[in-house]
CSV table of C-alpha atoms in Angstrom, one decimal:
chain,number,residue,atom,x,y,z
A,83,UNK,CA,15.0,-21.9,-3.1
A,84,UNK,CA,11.4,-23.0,-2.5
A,85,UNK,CA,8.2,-21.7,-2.1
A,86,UNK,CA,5.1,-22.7,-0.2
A,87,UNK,CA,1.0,-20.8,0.0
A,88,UNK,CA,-1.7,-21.5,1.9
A,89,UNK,CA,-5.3,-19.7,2.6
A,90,UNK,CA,-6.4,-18.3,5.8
A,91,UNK,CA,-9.7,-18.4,6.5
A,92,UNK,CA,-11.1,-15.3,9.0
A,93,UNK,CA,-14.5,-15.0,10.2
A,94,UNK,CA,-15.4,-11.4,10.7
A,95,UNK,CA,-18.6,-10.3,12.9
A,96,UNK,CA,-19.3,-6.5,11.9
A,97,UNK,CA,-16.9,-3.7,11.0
A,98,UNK,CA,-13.6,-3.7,13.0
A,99,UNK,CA,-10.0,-4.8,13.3
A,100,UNK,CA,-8.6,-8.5,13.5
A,101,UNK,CA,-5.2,-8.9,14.4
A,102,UNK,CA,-4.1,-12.7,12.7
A,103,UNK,CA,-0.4,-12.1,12.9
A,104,UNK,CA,-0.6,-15.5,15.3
A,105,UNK,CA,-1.8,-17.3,12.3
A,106,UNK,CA,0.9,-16.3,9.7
A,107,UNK,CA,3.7,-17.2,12.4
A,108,UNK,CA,2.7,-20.4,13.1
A,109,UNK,CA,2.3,-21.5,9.3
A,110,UNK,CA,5.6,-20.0,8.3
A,111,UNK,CA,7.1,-22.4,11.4
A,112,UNK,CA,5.2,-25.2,9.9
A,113,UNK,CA,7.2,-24.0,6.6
A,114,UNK,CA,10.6,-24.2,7.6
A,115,UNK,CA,11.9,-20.8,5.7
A,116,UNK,CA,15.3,-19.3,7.1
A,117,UNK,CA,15.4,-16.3,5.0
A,118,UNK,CA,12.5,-15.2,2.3
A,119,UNK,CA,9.8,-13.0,1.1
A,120,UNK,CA,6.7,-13.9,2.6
A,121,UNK,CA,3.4,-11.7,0.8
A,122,UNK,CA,-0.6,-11.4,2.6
A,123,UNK,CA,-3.0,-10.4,0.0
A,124,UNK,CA,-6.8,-10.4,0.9
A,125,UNK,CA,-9.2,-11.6,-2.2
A,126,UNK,CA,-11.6,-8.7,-1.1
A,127,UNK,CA,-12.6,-5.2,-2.1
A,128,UNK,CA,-14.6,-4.3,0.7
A,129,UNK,CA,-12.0,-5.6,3.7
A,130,UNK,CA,-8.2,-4.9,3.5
A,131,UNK,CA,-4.9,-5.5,5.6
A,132,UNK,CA,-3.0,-3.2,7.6
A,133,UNK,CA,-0.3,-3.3,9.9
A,134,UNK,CA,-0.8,-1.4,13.5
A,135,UNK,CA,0.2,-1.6,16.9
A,136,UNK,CA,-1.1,-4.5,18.3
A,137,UNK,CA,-0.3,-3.2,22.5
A,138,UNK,CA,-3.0,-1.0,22.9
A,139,UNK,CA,-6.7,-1.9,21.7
A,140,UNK,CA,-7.4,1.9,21.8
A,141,UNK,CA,-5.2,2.5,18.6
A,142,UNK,CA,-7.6,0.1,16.7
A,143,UNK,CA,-11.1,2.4,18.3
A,144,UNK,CA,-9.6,5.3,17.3
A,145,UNK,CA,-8.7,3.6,13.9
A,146,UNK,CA,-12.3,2.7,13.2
A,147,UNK,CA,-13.5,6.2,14.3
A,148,UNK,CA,-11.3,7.9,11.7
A,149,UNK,CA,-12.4,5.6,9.2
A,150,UNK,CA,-15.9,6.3,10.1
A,151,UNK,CA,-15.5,9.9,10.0
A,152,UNK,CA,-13.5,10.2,6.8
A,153,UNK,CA,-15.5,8.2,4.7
A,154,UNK,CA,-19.4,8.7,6.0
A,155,UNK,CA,-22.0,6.7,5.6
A,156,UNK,CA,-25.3,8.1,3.6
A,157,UNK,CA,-27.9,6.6,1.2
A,158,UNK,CA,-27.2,10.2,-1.3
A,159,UNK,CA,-23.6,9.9,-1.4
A,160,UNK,CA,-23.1,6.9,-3.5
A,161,UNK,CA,-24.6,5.3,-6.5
A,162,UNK,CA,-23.0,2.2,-5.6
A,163,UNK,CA,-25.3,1.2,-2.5
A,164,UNK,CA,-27.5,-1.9,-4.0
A,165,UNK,CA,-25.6,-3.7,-0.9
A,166,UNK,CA,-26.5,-1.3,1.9
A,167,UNK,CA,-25.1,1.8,3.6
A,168,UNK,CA,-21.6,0.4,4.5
A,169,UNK,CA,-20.8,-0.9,0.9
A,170,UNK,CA,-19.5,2.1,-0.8
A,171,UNK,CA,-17.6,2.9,2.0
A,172,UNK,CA,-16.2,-0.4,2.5
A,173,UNK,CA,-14.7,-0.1,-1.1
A,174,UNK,CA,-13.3,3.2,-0.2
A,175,UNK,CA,-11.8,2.3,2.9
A,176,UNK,CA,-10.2,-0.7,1.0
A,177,UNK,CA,-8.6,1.4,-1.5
A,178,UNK,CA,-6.9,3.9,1.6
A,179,UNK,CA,-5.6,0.9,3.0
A,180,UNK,CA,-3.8,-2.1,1.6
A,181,UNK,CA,-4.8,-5.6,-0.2
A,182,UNK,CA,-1.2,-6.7,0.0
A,183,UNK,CA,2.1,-6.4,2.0
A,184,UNK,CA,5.2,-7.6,1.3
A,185,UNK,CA,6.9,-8.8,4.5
A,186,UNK,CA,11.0,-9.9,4.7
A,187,UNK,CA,11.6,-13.6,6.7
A,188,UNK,CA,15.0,-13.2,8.0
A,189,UNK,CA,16.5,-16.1,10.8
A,190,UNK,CA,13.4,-17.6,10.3
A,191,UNK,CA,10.5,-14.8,11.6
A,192,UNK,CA,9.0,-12.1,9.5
A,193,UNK,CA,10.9,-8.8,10.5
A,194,UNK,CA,7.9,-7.3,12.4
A,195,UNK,CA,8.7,-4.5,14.4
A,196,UNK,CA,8.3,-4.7,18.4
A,197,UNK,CA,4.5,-3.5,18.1
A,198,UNK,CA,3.9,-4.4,14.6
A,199,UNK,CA,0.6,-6.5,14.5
A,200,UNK,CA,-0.7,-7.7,11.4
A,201,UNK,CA,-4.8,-7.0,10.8
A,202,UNK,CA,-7.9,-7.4,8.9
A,203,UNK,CA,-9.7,-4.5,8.2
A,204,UNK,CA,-13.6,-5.7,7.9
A,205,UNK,CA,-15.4,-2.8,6.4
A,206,UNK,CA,-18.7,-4.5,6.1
A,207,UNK,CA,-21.5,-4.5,8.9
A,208,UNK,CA,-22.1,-8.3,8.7
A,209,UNK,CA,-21.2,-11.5,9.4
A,210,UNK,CA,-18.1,-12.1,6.5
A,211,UNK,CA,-15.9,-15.0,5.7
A,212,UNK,CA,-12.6,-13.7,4.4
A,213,UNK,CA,-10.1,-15.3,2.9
A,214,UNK,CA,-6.2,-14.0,3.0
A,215,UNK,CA,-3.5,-15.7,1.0
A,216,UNK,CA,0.0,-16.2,2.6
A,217,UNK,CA,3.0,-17.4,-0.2
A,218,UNK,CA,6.8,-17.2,1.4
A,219,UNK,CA,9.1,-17.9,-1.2
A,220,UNK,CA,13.6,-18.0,0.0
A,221,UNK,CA,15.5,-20.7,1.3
B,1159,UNK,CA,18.4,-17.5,-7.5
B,1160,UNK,CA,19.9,-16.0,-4.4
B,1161,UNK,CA,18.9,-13.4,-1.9
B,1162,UNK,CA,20.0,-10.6,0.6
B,1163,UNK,CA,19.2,-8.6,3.0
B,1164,UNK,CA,20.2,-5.5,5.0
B,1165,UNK,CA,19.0,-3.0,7.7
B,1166,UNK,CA,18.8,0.9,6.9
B,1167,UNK,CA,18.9,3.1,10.3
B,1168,UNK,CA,17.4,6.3,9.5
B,1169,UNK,CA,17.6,9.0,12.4
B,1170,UNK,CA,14.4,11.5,11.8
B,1171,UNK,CA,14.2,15.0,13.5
B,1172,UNK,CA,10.7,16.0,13.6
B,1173,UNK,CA,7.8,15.3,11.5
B,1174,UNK,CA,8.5,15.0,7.5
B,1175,UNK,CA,9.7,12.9,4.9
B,1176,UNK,CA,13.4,12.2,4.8
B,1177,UNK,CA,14.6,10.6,1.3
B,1178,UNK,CA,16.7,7.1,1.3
B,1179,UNK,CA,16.6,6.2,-2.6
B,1180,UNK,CA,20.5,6.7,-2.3
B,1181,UNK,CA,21.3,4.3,0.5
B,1182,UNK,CA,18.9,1.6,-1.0
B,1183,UNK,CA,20.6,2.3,-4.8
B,1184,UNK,CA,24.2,1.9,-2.9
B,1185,UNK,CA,23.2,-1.3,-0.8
B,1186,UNK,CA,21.4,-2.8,-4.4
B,1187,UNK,CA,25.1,-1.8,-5.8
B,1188,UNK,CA,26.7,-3.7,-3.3
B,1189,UNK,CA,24.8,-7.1,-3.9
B,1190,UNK,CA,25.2,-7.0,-7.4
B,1191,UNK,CA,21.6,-8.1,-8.3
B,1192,UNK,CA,20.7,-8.1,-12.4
B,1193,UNK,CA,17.0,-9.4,-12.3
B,1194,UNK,CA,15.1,-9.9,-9.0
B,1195,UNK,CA,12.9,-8.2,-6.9
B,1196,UNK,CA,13.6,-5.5,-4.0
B,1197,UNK,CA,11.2,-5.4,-0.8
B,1198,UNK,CA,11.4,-2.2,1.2
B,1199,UNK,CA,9.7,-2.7,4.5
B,1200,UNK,CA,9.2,-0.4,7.4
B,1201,UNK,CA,9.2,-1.6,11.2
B,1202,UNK,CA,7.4,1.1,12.7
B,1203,UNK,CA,3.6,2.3,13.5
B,1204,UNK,CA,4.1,5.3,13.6
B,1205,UNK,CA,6.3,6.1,10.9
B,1206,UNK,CA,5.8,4.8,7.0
B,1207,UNK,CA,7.3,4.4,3.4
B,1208,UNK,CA,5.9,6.4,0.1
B,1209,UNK,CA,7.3,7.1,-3.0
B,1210,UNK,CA,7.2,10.5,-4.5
B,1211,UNK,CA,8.7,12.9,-6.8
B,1212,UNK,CA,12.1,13.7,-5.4
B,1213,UNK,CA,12.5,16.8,-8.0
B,1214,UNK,CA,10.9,20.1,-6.1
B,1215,UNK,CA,10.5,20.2,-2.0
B,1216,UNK,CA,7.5,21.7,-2.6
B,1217,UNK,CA,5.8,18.2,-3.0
B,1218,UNK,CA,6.9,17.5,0.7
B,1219,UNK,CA,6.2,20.5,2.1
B,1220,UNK,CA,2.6,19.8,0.7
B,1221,UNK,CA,2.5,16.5,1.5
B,1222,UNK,CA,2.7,17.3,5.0
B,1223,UNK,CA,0.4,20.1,4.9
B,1224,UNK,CA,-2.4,17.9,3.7
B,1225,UNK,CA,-2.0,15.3,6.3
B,1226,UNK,CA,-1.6,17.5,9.3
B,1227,UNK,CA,-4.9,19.0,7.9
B,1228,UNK,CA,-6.3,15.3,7.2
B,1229,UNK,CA,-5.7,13.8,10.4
B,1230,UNK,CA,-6.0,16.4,13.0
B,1231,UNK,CA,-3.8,16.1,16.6
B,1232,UNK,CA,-5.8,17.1,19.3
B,1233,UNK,CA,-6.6,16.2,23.1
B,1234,UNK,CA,-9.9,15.6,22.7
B,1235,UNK,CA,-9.9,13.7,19.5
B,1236,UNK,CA,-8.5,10.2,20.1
B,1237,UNK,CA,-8.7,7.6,23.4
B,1238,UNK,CA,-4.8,6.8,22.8
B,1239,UNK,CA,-3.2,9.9,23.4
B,1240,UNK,CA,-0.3,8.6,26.3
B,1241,UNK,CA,2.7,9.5,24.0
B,1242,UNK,CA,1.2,13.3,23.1
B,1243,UNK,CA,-0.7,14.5,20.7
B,1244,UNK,CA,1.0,13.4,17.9
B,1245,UNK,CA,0.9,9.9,19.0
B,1246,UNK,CA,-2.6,8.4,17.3
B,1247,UNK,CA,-2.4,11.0,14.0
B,1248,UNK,CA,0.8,9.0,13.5
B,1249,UNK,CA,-0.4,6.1,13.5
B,1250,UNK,CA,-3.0,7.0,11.0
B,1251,UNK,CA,-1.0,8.3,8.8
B,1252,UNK,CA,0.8,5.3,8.9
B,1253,UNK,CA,-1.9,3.3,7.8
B,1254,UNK,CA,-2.9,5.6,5.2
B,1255,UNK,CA,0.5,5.3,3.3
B,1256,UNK,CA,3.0,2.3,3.4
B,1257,UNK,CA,4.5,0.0,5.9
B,1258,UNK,CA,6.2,-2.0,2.7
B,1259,UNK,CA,6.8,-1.7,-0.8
B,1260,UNK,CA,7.8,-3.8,-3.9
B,1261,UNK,CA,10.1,-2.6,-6.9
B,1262,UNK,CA,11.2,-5.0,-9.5
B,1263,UNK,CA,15.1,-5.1,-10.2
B,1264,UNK,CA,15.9,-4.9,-13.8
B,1265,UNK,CA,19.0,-4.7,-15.1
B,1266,UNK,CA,21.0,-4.2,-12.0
B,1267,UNK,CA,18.5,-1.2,-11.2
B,1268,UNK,CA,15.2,-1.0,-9.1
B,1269,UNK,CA,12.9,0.4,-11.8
B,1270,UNK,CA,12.0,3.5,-10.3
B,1271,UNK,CA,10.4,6.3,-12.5
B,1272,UNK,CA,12.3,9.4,-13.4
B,1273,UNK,CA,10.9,11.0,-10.1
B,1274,UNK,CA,10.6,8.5,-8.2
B,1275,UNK,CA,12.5,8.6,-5.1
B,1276,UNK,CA,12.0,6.0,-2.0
B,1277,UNK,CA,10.9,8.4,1.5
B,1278,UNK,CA,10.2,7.3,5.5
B,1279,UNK,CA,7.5,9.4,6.7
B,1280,UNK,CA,7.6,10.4,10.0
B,1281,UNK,CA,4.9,11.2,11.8
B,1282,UNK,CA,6.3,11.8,15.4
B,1283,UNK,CA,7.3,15.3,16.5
B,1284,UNK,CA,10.5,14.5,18.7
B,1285,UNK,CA,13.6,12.6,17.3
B,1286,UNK,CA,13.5,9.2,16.5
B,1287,UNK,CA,15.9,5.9,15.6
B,1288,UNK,CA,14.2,4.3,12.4
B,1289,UNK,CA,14.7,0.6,11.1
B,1290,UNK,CA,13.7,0.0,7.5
B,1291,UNK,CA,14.4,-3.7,6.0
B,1292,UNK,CA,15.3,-3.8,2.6
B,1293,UNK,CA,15.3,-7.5,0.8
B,1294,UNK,CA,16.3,-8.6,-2.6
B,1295,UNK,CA,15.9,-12.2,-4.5
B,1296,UNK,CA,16.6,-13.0,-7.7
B,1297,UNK,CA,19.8,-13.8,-10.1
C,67,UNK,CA,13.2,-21.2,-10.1
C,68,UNK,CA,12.7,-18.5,-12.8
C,69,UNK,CA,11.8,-15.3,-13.3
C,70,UNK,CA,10.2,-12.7,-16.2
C,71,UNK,CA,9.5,-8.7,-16.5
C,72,UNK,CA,7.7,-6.7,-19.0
C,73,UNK,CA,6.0,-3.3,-19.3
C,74,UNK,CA,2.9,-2.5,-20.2
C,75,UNK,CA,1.7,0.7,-21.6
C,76,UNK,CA,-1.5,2.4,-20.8
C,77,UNK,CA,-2.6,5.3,-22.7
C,78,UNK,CA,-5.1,7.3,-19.6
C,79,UNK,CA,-7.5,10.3,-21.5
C,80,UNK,CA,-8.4,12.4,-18.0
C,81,UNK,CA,-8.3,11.5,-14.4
C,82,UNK,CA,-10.2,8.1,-13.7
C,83,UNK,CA,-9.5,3.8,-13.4
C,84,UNK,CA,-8.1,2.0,-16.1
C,85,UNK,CA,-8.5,-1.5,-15.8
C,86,UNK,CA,-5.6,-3.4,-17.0
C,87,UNK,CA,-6.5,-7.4,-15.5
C,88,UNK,CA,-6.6,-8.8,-18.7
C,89,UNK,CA,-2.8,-7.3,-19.9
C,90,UNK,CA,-1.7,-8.8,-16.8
C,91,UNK,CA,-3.5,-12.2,-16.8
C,92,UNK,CA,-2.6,-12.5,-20.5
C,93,UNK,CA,1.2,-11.9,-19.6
C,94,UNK,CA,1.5,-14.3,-17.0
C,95,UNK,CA,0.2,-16.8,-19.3
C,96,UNK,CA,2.4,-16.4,-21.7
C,97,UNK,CA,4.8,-16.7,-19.2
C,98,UNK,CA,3.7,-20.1,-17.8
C,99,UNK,CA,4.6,-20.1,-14.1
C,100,UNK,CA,2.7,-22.6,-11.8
C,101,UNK,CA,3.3,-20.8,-8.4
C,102,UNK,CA,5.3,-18.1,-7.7
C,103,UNK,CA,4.7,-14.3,-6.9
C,104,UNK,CA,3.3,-11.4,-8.9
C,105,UNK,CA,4.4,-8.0,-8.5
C,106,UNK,CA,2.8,-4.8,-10.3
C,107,UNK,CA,4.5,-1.3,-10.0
C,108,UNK,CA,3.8,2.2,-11.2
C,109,UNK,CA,6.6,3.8,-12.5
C,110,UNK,CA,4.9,7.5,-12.1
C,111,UNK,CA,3.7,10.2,-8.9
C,112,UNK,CA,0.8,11.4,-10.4
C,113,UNK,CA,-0.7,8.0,-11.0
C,114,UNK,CA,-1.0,4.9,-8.9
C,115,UNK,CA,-2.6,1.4,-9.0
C,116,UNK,CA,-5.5,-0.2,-6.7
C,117,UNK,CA,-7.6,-3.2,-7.0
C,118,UNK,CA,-11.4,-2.9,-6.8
C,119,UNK,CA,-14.7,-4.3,-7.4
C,120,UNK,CA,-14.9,-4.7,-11.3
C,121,UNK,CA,-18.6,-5.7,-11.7
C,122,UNK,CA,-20.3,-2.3,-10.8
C,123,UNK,CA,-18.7,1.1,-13.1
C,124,UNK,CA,-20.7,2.8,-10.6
C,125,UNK,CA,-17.9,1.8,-8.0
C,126,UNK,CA,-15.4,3.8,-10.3
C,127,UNK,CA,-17.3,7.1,-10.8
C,128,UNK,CA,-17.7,6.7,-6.5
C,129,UNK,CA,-14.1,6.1,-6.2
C,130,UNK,CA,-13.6,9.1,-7.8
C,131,UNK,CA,-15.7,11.5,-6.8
C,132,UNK,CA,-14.3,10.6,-2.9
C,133,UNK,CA,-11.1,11.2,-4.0
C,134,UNK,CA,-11.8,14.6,-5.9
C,135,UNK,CA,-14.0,16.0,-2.9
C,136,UNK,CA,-11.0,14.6,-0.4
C,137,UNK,CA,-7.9,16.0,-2.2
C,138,UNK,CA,-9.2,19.2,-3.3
C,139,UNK,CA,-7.9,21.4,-6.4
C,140,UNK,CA,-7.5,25.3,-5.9
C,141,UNK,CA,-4.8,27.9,-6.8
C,142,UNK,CA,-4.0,28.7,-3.4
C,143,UNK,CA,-4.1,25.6,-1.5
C,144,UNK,CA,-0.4,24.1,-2.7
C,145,UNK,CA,3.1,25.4,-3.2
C,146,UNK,CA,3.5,23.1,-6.2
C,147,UNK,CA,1.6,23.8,-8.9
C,148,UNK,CA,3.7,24.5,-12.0
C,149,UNK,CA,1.9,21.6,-14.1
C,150,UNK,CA,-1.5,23.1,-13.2
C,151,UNK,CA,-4.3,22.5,-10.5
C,152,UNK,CA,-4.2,19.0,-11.0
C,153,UNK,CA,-0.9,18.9,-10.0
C,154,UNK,CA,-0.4,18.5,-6.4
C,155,UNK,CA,-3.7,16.6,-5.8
C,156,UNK,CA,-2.3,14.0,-8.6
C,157,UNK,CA,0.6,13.4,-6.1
C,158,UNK,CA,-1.5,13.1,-2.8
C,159,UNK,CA,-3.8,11.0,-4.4
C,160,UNK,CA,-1.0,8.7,-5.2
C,161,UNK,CA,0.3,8.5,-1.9
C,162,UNK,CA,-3.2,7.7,-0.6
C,163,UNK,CA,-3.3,4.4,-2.9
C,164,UNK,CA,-0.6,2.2,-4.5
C,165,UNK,CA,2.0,2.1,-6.1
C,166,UNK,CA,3.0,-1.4,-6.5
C,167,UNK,CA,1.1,-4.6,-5.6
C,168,UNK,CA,1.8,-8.1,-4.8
C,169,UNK,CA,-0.3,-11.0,-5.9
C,170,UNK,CA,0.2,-14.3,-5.3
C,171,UNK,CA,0.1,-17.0,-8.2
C,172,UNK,CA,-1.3,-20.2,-7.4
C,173,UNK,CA,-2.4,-22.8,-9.9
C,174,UNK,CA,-0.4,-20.6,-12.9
C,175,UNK,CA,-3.0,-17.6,-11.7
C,176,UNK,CA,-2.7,-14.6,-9.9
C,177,UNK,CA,-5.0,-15.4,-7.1
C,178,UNK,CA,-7.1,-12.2,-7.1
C,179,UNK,CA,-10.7,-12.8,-5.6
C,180,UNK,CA,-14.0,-12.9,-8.0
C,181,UNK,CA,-14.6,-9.4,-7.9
C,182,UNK,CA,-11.1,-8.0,-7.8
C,183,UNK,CA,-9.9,-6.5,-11.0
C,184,UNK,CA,-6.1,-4.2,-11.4
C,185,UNK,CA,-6.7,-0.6,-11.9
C,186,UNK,CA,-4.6,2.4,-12.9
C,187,UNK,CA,-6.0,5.4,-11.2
C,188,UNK,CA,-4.8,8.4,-13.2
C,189,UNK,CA,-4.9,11.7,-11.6
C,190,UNK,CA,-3.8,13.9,-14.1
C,191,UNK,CA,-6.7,15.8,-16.8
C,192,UNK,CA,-4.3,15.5,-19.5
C,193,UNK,CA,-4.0,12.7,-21.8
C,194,UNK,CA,-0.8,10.3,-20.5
C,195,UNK,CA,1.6,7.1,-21.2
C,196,UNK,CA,1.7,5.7,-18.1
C,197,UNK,CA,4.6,2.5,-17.4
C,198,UNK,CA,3.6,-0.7,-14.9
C,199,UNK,CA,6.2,-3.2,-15.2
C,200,UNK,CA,5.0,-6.7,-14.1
C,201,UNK,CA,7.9,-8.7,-12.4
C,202,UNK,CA,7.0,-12.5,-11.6
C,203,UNK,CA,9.2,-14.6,-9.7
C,204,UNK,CA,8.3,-18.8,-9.4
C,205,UNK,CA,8.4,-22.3,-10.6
């Protein structure tokens, strides 16, 4: 048994999607892990993870639209707006998604489904850099 | 410290949530576990994990009302729309529950609450084969 | 490679966030793991955990006022209501956030980001004991 961490960096331009389940494949190669638990946790509250299919880039519009819809936008709606429109909102959208996820290594790959694409949710308007932590721990 | 891991098929017949705290309590049986931790992990977009009260079906039945009524299926509503109506609602529904979950192991037992019980979620009208990954480590 | 659990106990006094970072920081040091992985869980359907901005209360009362205007309380809009109109909603709201967490720990901490702090969200008006077992798993 053994463990190993490391910190993705992600630069996010505006509110959107970003798929980086290239990134946490290539450094759990660079790990060597046949079987384990490998965790993504994002050190944000107002950008989260989620896991979407990654075929279609229509799935992530209509993701955003929802998002947009169900949680509006509006200088009277929160007290909580010292950081602009989108920052009440960000934290909402944060909390109805997820910080972490738990993901099983098994023969050496993290048991993603066939259209299972790990993202960042950005929930902020501008220009953010995000960090995401990766740990694998198994054998 | 060892670890183990299995594959649950779940067949689903129509949108709803179909209980499997039973075949993940039988499996944990099985690999004879005393202190560790259990990962639960759904390969699908458009189906998801929650944990609920298992005790009255009303729950579910209101469960679903609220998210048919949440994320509305319509034509005109989403761009991705190839696999029918219910096709993008399911994905958001996916991302507004679980795609994995955690449960510490303690004395042989996952520590679930008196009414906790594990459920997939699915949000796709027509019958489907589901894959959920269940993971244990510990001694 | 070792491995600790306890439980904490929070007493909640009406629906709102309960911070609980320092219980679980505290914990882990007495624990004294270098690296390893954190997990939180919520042994209840009528409450559930998230991590958010700790700086600003105003976040909080936001948080919550989103969540009461989204998962409204009315005689007539559930089947399950035996416990009262804060019933039903309690469990939706649940399913809409988390019930466990994983956090990293890096450096014997849990590597949550400057702003992020552990909440439980209680959803029930009634005074509560609420369970979160903390399971950590490292070296």
């Amino acid at each position: 048994m053994h463990q190993d961490s490391t910190t993705l960096e992600i630069i996010t331009r505006g509110q959107g999607l970003y798929e980086f389940t290239g990134g946490v494949c290539s450094w759990l190669d660079t790990v060597g892990m046949t079987q384990g638990l490998l965790t993504v946790f994002c050190r944000h509250t107002s950008a989260s993870l989620t896991i979407q299919e990654n075929a279609d880039p229509d799935v992530m519009h209509d993701l955003q639209s929802f998002f947009r819809a169900l949680v509006r936008e509006g200088p009277s709606l929160y007290r909580h707006a010292q950081e602009g429109p989108d920052d009440m909102p960000a934290h909402i959208r944060s909390v109805l998604t997820d910080v972490s996820l738990s993901l099983p290594v098994i023969d050496a790959q993290a048991v993603l489904g066939t259209w299972q694409g790990l993202y960042l949710f950005e929930h902020r308007a501008h220009t953010q850099r995000r960090e995401v932590v990766l740990h694998v721990m198994g054998s």
